[in-house]
Tab-separated table of C-alpha atoms in Angstrom:
chain	number	residue	atom	x	y	z
A	10	MET	CA	1.535	9.255	-33.471
A	11	THR	CA	3.822	6.664	-33.073
A	12	TRP	CA	4.201	4.975	-29.447
A	13	GLN	CA	8.064	6.377	-29.446
A	14	ARG	CA	6.177	10.022	-29.389
A	15	HIS	CA	4.004	9.409	-26.433
A	16	ALA	CA	6.613	8.075	-24.708
A	17	ASP	CA	8.698	11.161	-24.990
A	18	GLY	CA	5.425	12.940	-23.900
A	19	LEU	CA	5.121	10.690	-21.047
A	20	ALA	CA	8.997	11.054	-19.968
A	21	ASP	CA	8.454	14.910	-21.026
A	22	ALA	CA	5.352	15.255	-18.629
A	23	LEU	CA	6.795	13.674	-16.008
A	24	THR	CA	9.841	15.412	-15.222
A	25	ARG	CA	7.572	19.040	-15.066
A	26	ALA	CA	5.659	17.523	-12.629
A	27	GLY	CA	8.758	16.688	-10.096
A	28	ALA	CA	7.886	13.193	-10.819
A	29	LEU	CA	10.965	11.783	-12.802
A	30	THR	CA	14.614	12.744	-12.149
A	31	PRO	CA	17.237	12.182	-14.656
A	32	GLY	CA	18.867	8.545	-13.480
A	33	TRP	CA	14.942	6.777	-14.473
A	34	ARG	CA	14.396	9.494	-17.493
A	35	ALA	CA	15.895	7.198	-20.295
A	36	ALA	CA	14.064	4.047	-19.109
A	37	PHE	CA	10.544	5.627	-19.688
A	38	ALA	CA	10.947	7.535	-22.511
A	39	GLN	CA	12.835	4.086	-24.268
A	40	THR	CA	10.321	1.229	-22.541
A	41	PRO	CA	7.302	0.564	-24.863
A	42	ARG	CA	4.357	0.500	-22.369
A	43	HIS	CA	1.979	-1.221	-24.939
A	44	ILE	CA	3.818	-4.429	-25.144
A	45	PHE	CA	2.859	-4.636	-20.831
A	46	VAL	CA	-0.383	-3.191	-21.291
A	47	PRO	CA	-1.787	-4.543	-24.985
A	48	HIS	CA	-5.126	-3.827	-23.179
A	49	PHE	CA	-7.303	-2.539	-20.177
A	50	TYR	CA	-10.423	-2.267	-17.931
A	51	LEU	CA	-12.129	1.277	-17.364
A	52	ASP	CA	-14.515	-0.159	-15.030
A	53	ASP	CA	-13.019	-3.397	-13.377
A	54	ASP	CA	-15.096	-4.818	-16.134
A	55	SER	CA	-13.756	-7.649	-18.876
A	56	SER	CA	-16.740	-6.349	-21.183
A	57	SER	CA	-15.047	-2.213	-20.765
A	58	ARG	CA	-11.452	-3.663	-22.459
A	59	VAL	CA	-9.821	-1.276	-24.391
A	60	ASP	CA	-7.577	-2.654	-27.341
A	61	ALA	CA	-3.896	-0.231	-27.132
A	62	ASP	CA	-3.699	-0.753	-30.687
A	63	THR	CA	-6.123	1.374	-31.616
A	64	PRO	CA	-5.083	6.008	-31.561
A	65	ALA	CA	-7.178	6.244	-28.009
A	66	GLY	CA	-5.960	3.064	-26.586
A	67	LEU	CA	-2.688	4.454	-27.113
A	68	ALA	CA	-2.846	7.040	-25.406
A	69	ALA	CA	-4.184	6.345	-22.406
A	70	VAL	CA	-1.396	3.316	-22.531
A	71	TYR	CA	1.113	6.297	-21.933
A	72	ALA	CA	-1.075	8.640	-19.902
A	73	ASP	CA	-0.231	9.748	-16.296
A	74	GLU	CA	-2.931	7.021	-15.326
A	75	SER	CA	-3.258	3.104	-13.581
A	76	LEU	CA	-4.675	0.425	-15.615
A	77	VAL	CA	-6.737	-2.382	-14.794
A	78	THR	CA	-4.319	-5.315	-16.789
A	79	GLN	CA	-7.108	-8.254	-15.490
A	80	VAL	CA	-9.894	-9.173	-13.178
A	81	ALA	CA	-11.457	-11.995	-11.719
A	82	PRO	CA	-15.306	-12.518	-10.355
A	83	HIS	CA	-16.411	-12.004	-6.490
A	84	PRO	CA	-16.107	-14.640	-4.268
A	85	GLY	CA	-19.629	-13.348	-3.437
A	86	GLY	CA	-21.265	-13.115	-6.593
A	87	GLY	CA	-22.034	-10.607	-9.393
A	88	PHE	CA	-19.123	-8.439	-10.169
A	89	THR	CA	-15.450	-8.695	-10.764
A	90	VAL	CA	-12.443	-7.105	-9.135
A	91	PRO	CA	-9.545	-5.826	-10.342
A	92	THR	CA	-6.500	-8.870	-9.405
A	93	SER	CA	-3.670	-6.566	-11.553
A	94	SER	CA	-2.965	-3.205	-13.044
A	95	SER	CA	-0.349	-1.310	-14.634
A	96	THR	CA	0.642	1.137	-12.096
A	97	ARG	CA	0.573	5.576	-12.613
A	98	PRO	CA	3.583	5.955	-14.135
A	99	SER	CA	4.075	9.602	-11.978
A	100	LEU	CA	4.303	7.029	-8.618
A	101	MET	CA	6.590	4.341	-10.557
A	102	ALA	CA	8.744	6.727	-10.792
A	103	ARG	CA	8.931	8.789	-7.322
A	104	MET	CA	9.051	4.786	-6.087
A	105	LEU	CA	12.045	4.274	-7.472
A	106	ASP	CA	13.720	7.736	-6.627
A	107	MET	CA	13.017	6.238	-3.825
A	108	LEU	CA	15.284	3.777	-4.251
A	109	ASP	CA	18.582	5.176	-4.900
A	110	VAL	CA	20.126	2.633	-6.663
A	111	ALA	CA	23.615	2.743	-8.561
A	112	ASP	CA	24.651	0.736	-11.921
A	113	ASN	CA	25.464	-1.945	-9.632
A	114	THR	CA	22.719	-2.580	-7.301
A	115	THR	CA	20.862	-5.933	-7.423
A	116	VAL	CA	16.961	-5.484	-6.632
A	117	LEU	CA	13.750	-7.401	-5.937
A	118	GLU	CA	10.737	-6.341	-7.037
A	119	ILE	CA	7.789	-7.482	-5.163
A	120	GLY	CA	4.685	-8.159	-7.600
A	121	THR	CA	5.811	-8.749	-11.279
A	122	GLY	CA	2.487	-7.631	-12.695
A	123	THR	CA	2.264	-6.665	-16.615
A	124	GLY	CA	5.944	-6.671	-16.177
A	125	TYR	CA	6.867	-2.885	-17.189
A	126	ASN	CA	8.380	-1.931	-13.698
A	127	THR	CA	10.195	-4.965	-14.715
A	128	ALA	CA	11.187	-3.044	-17.633
A	129	LEU	CA	12.425	-0.197	-16.201
A	130	LEU	CA	14.388	-1.464	-13.709
A	131	CYS	CA	16.142	-3.834	-16.288
A	132	HIS	CA	16.871	-1.071	-18.541
A	133	ARG	CA	18.665	1.128	-15.872
A	134	LEU	CA	20.635	-1.684	-13.931
A	135	GLY	CA	21.131	-4.401	-16.261
A	136	ASP	CA	18.238	-7.608	-16.557
A	137	ARG	CA	20.840	-9.900	-14.606
A	138	GLN	CA	20.624	-7.716	-11.193
A	139	VAL	CA	16.537	-7.737	-11.433
A	140	THR	CA	14.796	-10.395	-9.554
A	141	SER	CA	11.272	-10.582	-9.501
A	142	VAL	CA	7.735	-12.816	-7.977
A	143	ASP	CA	4.430	-12.483	-8.311
A	144	ILE	CA	1.993	-14.700	-7.184
A	145	ASP	CA	-0.077	-15.555	-10.083
A	146	PRO	CA	2.171	-17.845	-13.155
A	147	LEU	CA	-0.107	-16.785	-15.876
A	148	LEU	CA	1.249	-13.137	-15.231
A	149	VAL	CA	4.971	-14.507	-14.982
A	150	GLU	CA	4.957	-16.159	-17.319
A	151	THR	CA	3.735	-13.352	-19.388
A	152	ALA	CA	5.384	-11.053	-18.380
A	153	ARG	CA	8.899	-12.874	-19.375
A	154	THR	CA	7.471	-13.616	-22.770
A	155	ARG	CA	6.762	-9.544	-22.694
A	156	LEU	CA	10.519	-8.908	-21.456
A	157	ALA	CA	12.023	-11.094	-23.558
A	158	SER	CA	10.940	-8.933	-26.234
A	159	LEU	CA	12.930	-6.471	-25.829
A	160	GLY	CA	15.942	-8.835	-25.071
A	161	TYR	CA	15.509	-8.732	-21.345
A	162	HIS	CA	16.181	-12.267	-18.858
A	163	PRO	CA	15.609	-11.435	-15.852
A	164	HIS	CA	14.914	-13.888	-12.835
A	165	LEU	CA	11.584	-13.963	-12.601
A	166	THR	CA	9.895	-16.281	-10.565
A	167	ALA	CA	5.708	-17.528	-9.501
A	168	GLY	CA	5.257	-17.643	-5.363
A	169	ASP	CA	4.492	-15.406	-2.507
A	170	GLY	CA	5.716	-12.226	-2.813
A	171	ALA	CA	5.613	-12.287	1.511
A	172	GLY	CA	8.468	-14.872	1.726
A	173	GLY	CA	10.485	-12.800	-0.904
A	174	VAL	CA	13.105	-15.195	-3.211
A	175	PRO	CA	15.708	-16.205	-1.124
A	176	ALA	CA	17.760	-18.169	-3.478
A	177	ARG	CA	18.719	-15.345	-5.352
A	178	ALA	CA	19.104	-13.317	-1.469
A	179	PRO	CA	21.148	-10.591	-0.112
A	180	PHE	CA	19.201	-7.830	-2.231
A	181	ASP	CA	20.500	-4.222	-2.016
A	182	ARG	CA	16.843	-3.191	-2.784
A	183	ILE	CA	13.405	-4.083	-2.244
A	184	ILE	CA	10.398	-2.454	-3.629
A	185	ALA	CA	6.991	-3.906	-3.561
A	186	THR	CA	4.341	-2.733	-5.925
A	187	ALA	CA	1.978	-4.391	-3.781
A	188	ALA	CA	0.547	-3.277	-0.741
A	189	VAL	CA	1.299	-4.801	2.971
A	190	THR	CA	-0.404	-4.017	6.230
A	191	ALA	CA	3.331	-4.217	7.666
A	192	ILE	CA	7.458	-5.728	6.183
A	193	PRO	CA	7.185	-9.155	6.327
A	194	PRO	CA	10.178	-10.426	7.979
A	195	THR	CA	11.871	-12.398	5.822
A	196	TRP	CA	12.209	-9.168	3.216
A	197	ILE	CA	14.477	-7.611	6.355
A	198	THR	CA	15.956	-10.979	6.281
A	199	GLN	CA	16.969	-11.245	2.243
A	200	LEU	CA	17.698	-7.707	2.468
A	201	ALA	CA	21.755	-6.980	2.671
A	202	ASP	CA	23.548	-4.891	4.824
A	203	ARG	CA	22.407	-0.875	4.281
A	204	GLY	CA	20.124	-2.125	1.826
A	205	ARG	CA	16.213	-0.332	1.598
A	206	ILE	CA	12.888	-1.444	1.031
A	207	VAL	CA	10.541	0.799	-1.107
A	208	ALA	CA	6.773	-0.122	-0.271
A	209	ASP	CA	2.813	0.540	0.656
A	210	ILE	CA	1.947	0.000	4.132
A	211	ARG	CA	-1.470	0.433	3.840
A	212	GLY	CA	-4.708	-0.802	5.871
A	213	GLU	CA	-8.542	-0.303	4.554
A	214	LEU	CA	-8.643	3.462	6.420
A	215	ALA	CA	-5.222	5.129	4.163
A	216	SER	CA	-2.545	4.325	2.833
A	217	ALA	CA	1.250	6.029	2.860
A	218	LEU	CA	4.580	5.316	1.225
A	219	ILE	CA	7.585	4.056	2.992
A	220	ASP	CA	11.815	3.146	2.822
A	221	ALA	CA	13.337	1.914	5.239
A	222	ASP	CA	16.954	1.385	5.459
A	223	LYS	CA	18.438	-2.012	7.342
A	224	THR	CA	20.084	-0.225	10.378
A	225	GLY	CA	21.197	-3.514	12.199
A	226	PRO	CA	21.531	-7.069	11.220
A	227	HIS	CA	18.111	-7.282	12.059
A	228	GLN	CA	16.479	-4.851	11.741
A	229	VAL	CA	14.652	-1.851	9.355
A	230	ARG	CA	14.015	2.134	10.225
A	231	GLY	CA	12.337	4.936	8.257
A	232	ARG	CA	9.722	7.275	8.027
A	233	PHE	CA	6.226	7.954	5.786
A	234	HIS	CA	5.812	9.669	3.469
A	235	ASP	CA	2.428	11.824	3.075
A	236	THR	CA	1.886	9.956	-0.105
A	237	PRO	CA	-0.679	7.124	-0.497
A	238	GLY	CA	-0.033	3.923	-2.392
A	239	HIS	CA	-2.768	2.406	-2.900
A	240	PHE	CA	-1.656	-0.984	-4.679
A	241	MET	CA	-3.477	-3.917	-4.760
A	242	TRP	CA	-3.155	-6.403	-2.281
A	243	LEU	CA	-0.208	-8.712	-1.968
A	244	ARG	CA	-2.354	-11.663	-2.342
A	245	ALA	CA	-2.463	-14.672	-0.041
A	246	ARG	CA	-3.208	-16.961	-3.449
A	247	ALA	CA	-3.481	-17.220	-7.704
A	248	ALA	CA	-6.766	-18.464	-7.439
A	249	HIS	CA	-8.434	-16.156	-5.456
A	250	PRO	CA	-8.820	-12.549	-5.828
A	251	LEU	CA	-8.780	-11.167	-2.820
A	252	ARG	CA	-5.781	-10.232	0.126
A	253	ASN	CA	-6.391	-13.481	2.729
A	254	GLY	CA	-7.119	-16.113	0.116
A	255	THR	CA	-10.668	-16.876	1.581
A	256	ASP	CA	-14.130	-15.597	1.505
A	257	PRO	CA	-15.565	-12.687	3.602
A	258	THR	CA	-18.013	-13.433	6.215
A	259	THR	CA	-19.628	-11.104	7.976
A	260	VAL	CA	-22.401	-11.234	10.135
A	261	PHE	CA	-23.006	-8.904	13.093
A	262	ASP	CA	-24.804	-9.236	16.342
A	263	PHE	CA	-26.154	-6.524	17.233
A	264	THR	CA	-28.275	-7.253	20.400
A	265	ASP	CA	-27.216	-5.796	23.961
A	266	PRO	CA	-24.641	-2.951	22.686
A	267	GLU	CA	-22.912	-0.997	24.518
A	268	HIS	CA	-23.526	2.858	24.742
A	269	ALA	CA	-21.298	6.160	25.142
A	270	THR	CA	-21.704	9.572	24.266
A	271	THR	CA	-18.770	11.571	22.302
A	272	ASP	CA	-17.730	14.675	21.248
A	273	ILE	CA	-15.679	13.440	18.272
A	274	PRO	CA	-16.445	15.472	15.133
A	275	ALA	CA	-17.873	12.622	12.048
A	276	ALA	CA	-15.408	14.635	10.403
A	277	ALA	CA	-12.584	13.001	11.760
A	278	PHE	CA	-13.177	9.525	10.379
A	279	THR	CA	-12.814	11.396	6.817
A	280	ASP	CA	-9.308	13.187	7.525
A	281	ARG	CA	-6.231	10.164	6.157
A	282	SER	CA	-3.679	11.440	9.129
A	283	PHE	CA	-6.708	10.350	11.417
A	284	ARG	CA	-7.401	6.886	9.828
A	285	PHE	CA	-3.676	6.080	9.596
A	286	LEU	CA	-3.345	6.770	13.351
A	287	LEU	CA	-6.414	4.830	14.011
A	288	GLN	CA	-5.247	2.343	11.810
A	289	THR	CA	-2.465	1.211	13.394
A	290	ALA	CA	-4.535	0.975	16.708
A	291	LEU	CA	-6.364	-1.153	14.764
A	292	PRO	CA	-5.111	-2.722	12.191
A	293	ASP	CA	-8.002	-5.294	10.749
A	294	LEU	CA	-10.172	-1.946	10.844
A	295	GLY	CA	-11.981	-2.793	7.652
A	296	PRO	CA	-13.767	0.717	5.354
A	297	ILE	CA	-15.881	3.205	7.571
A	298	SER	CA	-18.800	3.625	5.701
A	299	GLY	CA	-20.789	6.849	5.911
A	300	HIS	CA	-24.229	5.091	6.605
A	301	LEU	CA	-25.417	2.592	8.965
A	302	PRO	CA	-27.009	-0.911	8.584
A	303	ASN	CA	-30.231	0.333	8.760
A	304	GLY	CA	-29.387	2.861	5.881
A	305	ASP	CA	-29.083	5.736	8.126
A	306	ASP	CA	-27.152	8.708	8.132
A	307	GLY	CA	-23.665	7.956	11.179
A	308	VAL	CA	-20.256	6.435	10.624
A	309	PHE	CA	-20.485	2.017	10.703
A	310	LEU	CA	-16.767	1.139	11.627
A	311	HIS	CA	-15.778	-2.858	12.014
A	312	THR	CA	-13.552	-5.473	12.281
A	313	GLU	CA	-12.228	-8.744	10.823
A	314	ASP	CA	-14.041	-10.614	14.056
A	315	CYS	CA	-17.060	-8.601	12.787
A	316	SER	CA	-16.655	-5.746	16.426
A	317	TRP	CA	-18.338	-3.104	15.298
A	318	ILE	CA	-19.320	0.722	16.174
A	319	GLN	CA	-22.037	2.635	15.077
A	320	TYR	CA	-21.899	6.846	15.719
A	321	ARG	CA	-24.522	8.667	15.180
A	322	PRO	CA	-23.854	12.429	14.455
A	323	GLY	CA	-25.865	15.345	16.938
A	324	ARG	CA	-25.722	18.835	17.092
A	325	ASP	CA	-23.470	18.736	20.200
A	326	THR	CA	-22.213	15.402	20.459
A	327	ALA	CA	-22.707	12.176	18.909
A	328	THR	CA	-23.972	8.471	20.579
A	329	VAL	CA	-22.430	5.579	20.105
A	330	THR	CA	-23.824	2.187	20.334
A	331	TYR	CA	-20.673	-1.191	20.243
A	332	GLY	CA	-20.499	-4.592	20.429
A	333	GLY	CA	-19.341	-7.790	18.457
A	334	PRO	CA	-16.686	-9.919	20.369
A	335	ARG	CA	-14.502	-7.222	21.627
A	336	PRO	CA	-15.019	-3.665	22.316
A	337	LEU	CA	-13.330	-1.083	19.711
A	338	TRP	CA	-15.116	2.223	20.627
A	339	PRO	CA	-12.505	2.986	23.458
A	340	THR	CA	-9.870	2.351	21.199
A	341	VAL	CA	-10.859	4.085	18.699
A	342	ASN	CA	-11.991	6.970	21.204
A	343	ASP	CA	-8.797	7.161	23.088
A	344	THR	CA	-6.921	7.507	18.960
A	345	TRP	CA	-8.440	10.636	18.770
A	346	HIS	CA	-7.630	11.816	22.117
A	347	ARG	CA	-4.144	11.429	21.855
A	348	TRP	CA	-4.333	12.745	18.185
A	349	HIS	CA	-6.110	15.902	19.406
A	350	ARG	CA	-3.945	16.783	21.589
A	351	TRP	CA	-1.387	16.354	19.728
A	352	HIS	CA	-2.090	18.883	17.670
A	353	ARG	CA	-3.527	16.394	14.860
A	354	PRO	CA	-0.066	15.719	13.072
A	355	THR	CA	0.797	14.408	9.610
A	356	ILE	CA	0.920	11.320	8.283
A	357	ASP	CA	4.984	12.232	7.290
A	358	ARG	CA	5.647	12.483	11.294
A	359	TYR	CA	5.700	8.809	11.489
A	360	GLY	CA	7.781	6.228	11.379
A	361	ILE	CA	8.248	2.291	11.898
A	362	THR	CA	11.240	0.397	12.798
A	363	ALA	CA	10.502	-3.332	12.125
A	364	HIS	CA	12.901	-6.429	13.219
A	365	ASP	CA	12.836	-10.109	10.885
A	366	ASP	CA	11.170	-11.712	13.992
A	367	GLY	CA	8.279	-9.880	13.565
A	368	ARG	CA	7.924	-7.329	15.805
A	369	HIS	CA	7.567	-4.154	14.334
A	370	HIS	CA	6.308	-0.328	16.130
A	371	ILE	CA	5.200	2.534	15.018
A	372	TRP	CA	6.816	6.086	16.283
A	373	LEU	CA	5.925	10.006	15.696
A	374	ASP	CA	9.504	11.981	15.429
A	375	HIS	CA	11.665	9.889	17.009
A	376	ASP	CA	11.729	5.937	17.082
A	377	HIS	CA	12.056	6.230	21.048
A	378	THR	CA	8.503	7.588	20.991
A	379	SER	CA	6.374	4.563	20.521
A	380	MET	CA	2.524	4.653	19.013
A	381	THR	CA	1.959	0.935	18.459
A	382	ASN	CA	4.031	-2.539	19.192
A	383	VAL	CA	3.177	-5.227	16.752
A	384	THR	CA	3.889	-8.874	16.171
A	385	THR	CA	3.136	-9.367	12.658
A	386	ARG	CA	1.115	-12.524	11.816
A	387	PRO	CA	1.221	-14.832	9.074
A	388	PRO	CA	0.967	-12.519	5.603
A	389	ASN	CA	-1.681	-10.400	4.817
A	390	ARG	CA	-2.997	-11.221	8.371
A	391	PRO	CA	-3.343	-7.377	9.948
A	392	ALA	CA	-2.422	-8.229	13.802
A	393	PRO	CA	-4.128	-6.793	17.002
A	394	ALA	CA	-1.757	-3.617	18.153
A	395	HIS	CA	-0.894	-2.538	21.769
A	396	VAL	CA	-1.149	1.193	21.833
A	397	MET	CA	1.597	2.923	23.901
A	398	PRO	CA	0.436	5.988	25.974
A	399	ALA	CA	3.087	8.723	24.860
A	400	ALA	CA	3.252	10.850	27.132
A	401	SER	CA	3.918	14.603	24.514
A	402	PRO	CA	5.566	13.517	21.295
A	403	ASP	CA	8.293	16.531	19.445
A	404	ARG	CA	6.181	18.615	17.381
A	405	ARG	CA	8.674	18.827	14.714
A	406	GLN	CA	8.090	17.930	11.012
A	407	ALA	CA	10.589	15.772	9.690
A	408	GLY	CA	13.396	16.851	8.077
A	409	ASP	CA	14.411	14.186	5.688
A	410	HIS	CA	11.639	14.426	3.910
A	411	PRO	CA	-8.420	5.253	-6.774
A	412	ASP	CA	-8.383	2.633	-3.910
A	413	GLY	CA	-6.176	-0.297	-4.161
A	414	GLU	CA	-5.864	-0.069	-7.588
A	415	GLU	CA	-2.108	-0.378	-8.442
A	416	GLU	CA	0.498	-3.074	-9.108
A	417	ASP	CA	2.850	-3.796	-11.770
């Protein structure tokens, strides 16, 4: 089967699934994904490489799957981690539709990656209206060659995506195919009046797409979608595979812990809606483990500064110990009881208002109902949040509307 038949089949499948709208169908049907994904890796391991020049490899490239296209050694040693991939086409299609472009729209893409999403933008808008940036110079130059082979010459540059591309601003639209913990202030500055940002806002616990419109000279406002992106992080350095550009350090001091009991069920820590709210209260919370450090069943939570919580389930109540530089448990406990009191709102009831001075607040149902107020740190550095004691948010639903392995 030729690549064209595969591409037509992908476009048909995405259309049937409701992910692909008519305005983007031709781009997906006429853009050869295998040019941008000549090979991929099955298990985040360089030994599991699959080439697209075989029948099975070509079919896989045109499936609705994310494909890891670059890996690097983890600084801890012993294994590799993905540093670039081609995003699942259905997710790409939904995000491109969320952009709401017109023929004369200018777009900044954060995260060039393979160049496939850049090619889709060039097909729809023309290459002169597309700008793309990536932290990895090798990815940028490889994408440039691939795009040129199709006759596309968009403006590509290597640099920190959090800084945008000021020389080409303002942009009518900004789309990020690398995840951020908050909307970088420079994106707001470089966004044109009435422009829109489409991005994946995520932490280690939950991920959600957002489209935020510029509602004033210095701010954007928008609602979260109950759709996870799980994109790879916007990295701080090309030479380092982890998002902050530094090696991880996890040394916990378990001496002299504080103690508590709780009626919070263990299942709460696997509930995506609760995890999303908890993440807004503790932006530097790391992945939650279903086992304690000694191997016992339980829930282990920790933050970047090595503060920690050990939750041990019981028949009627659970026991909690916590320690480290700051007491995390009072915030976790308060967040769960507020979420429960508010009848466990889903992610699509939350929204965000972000300012170009680094301030942003997350709200429930209405932007005057603040859940958290945050001042953004440098890119990819989660900022501590101040949880607002909102009393009784309106419960009306919003009317408008694999982990960390996406990028393009």
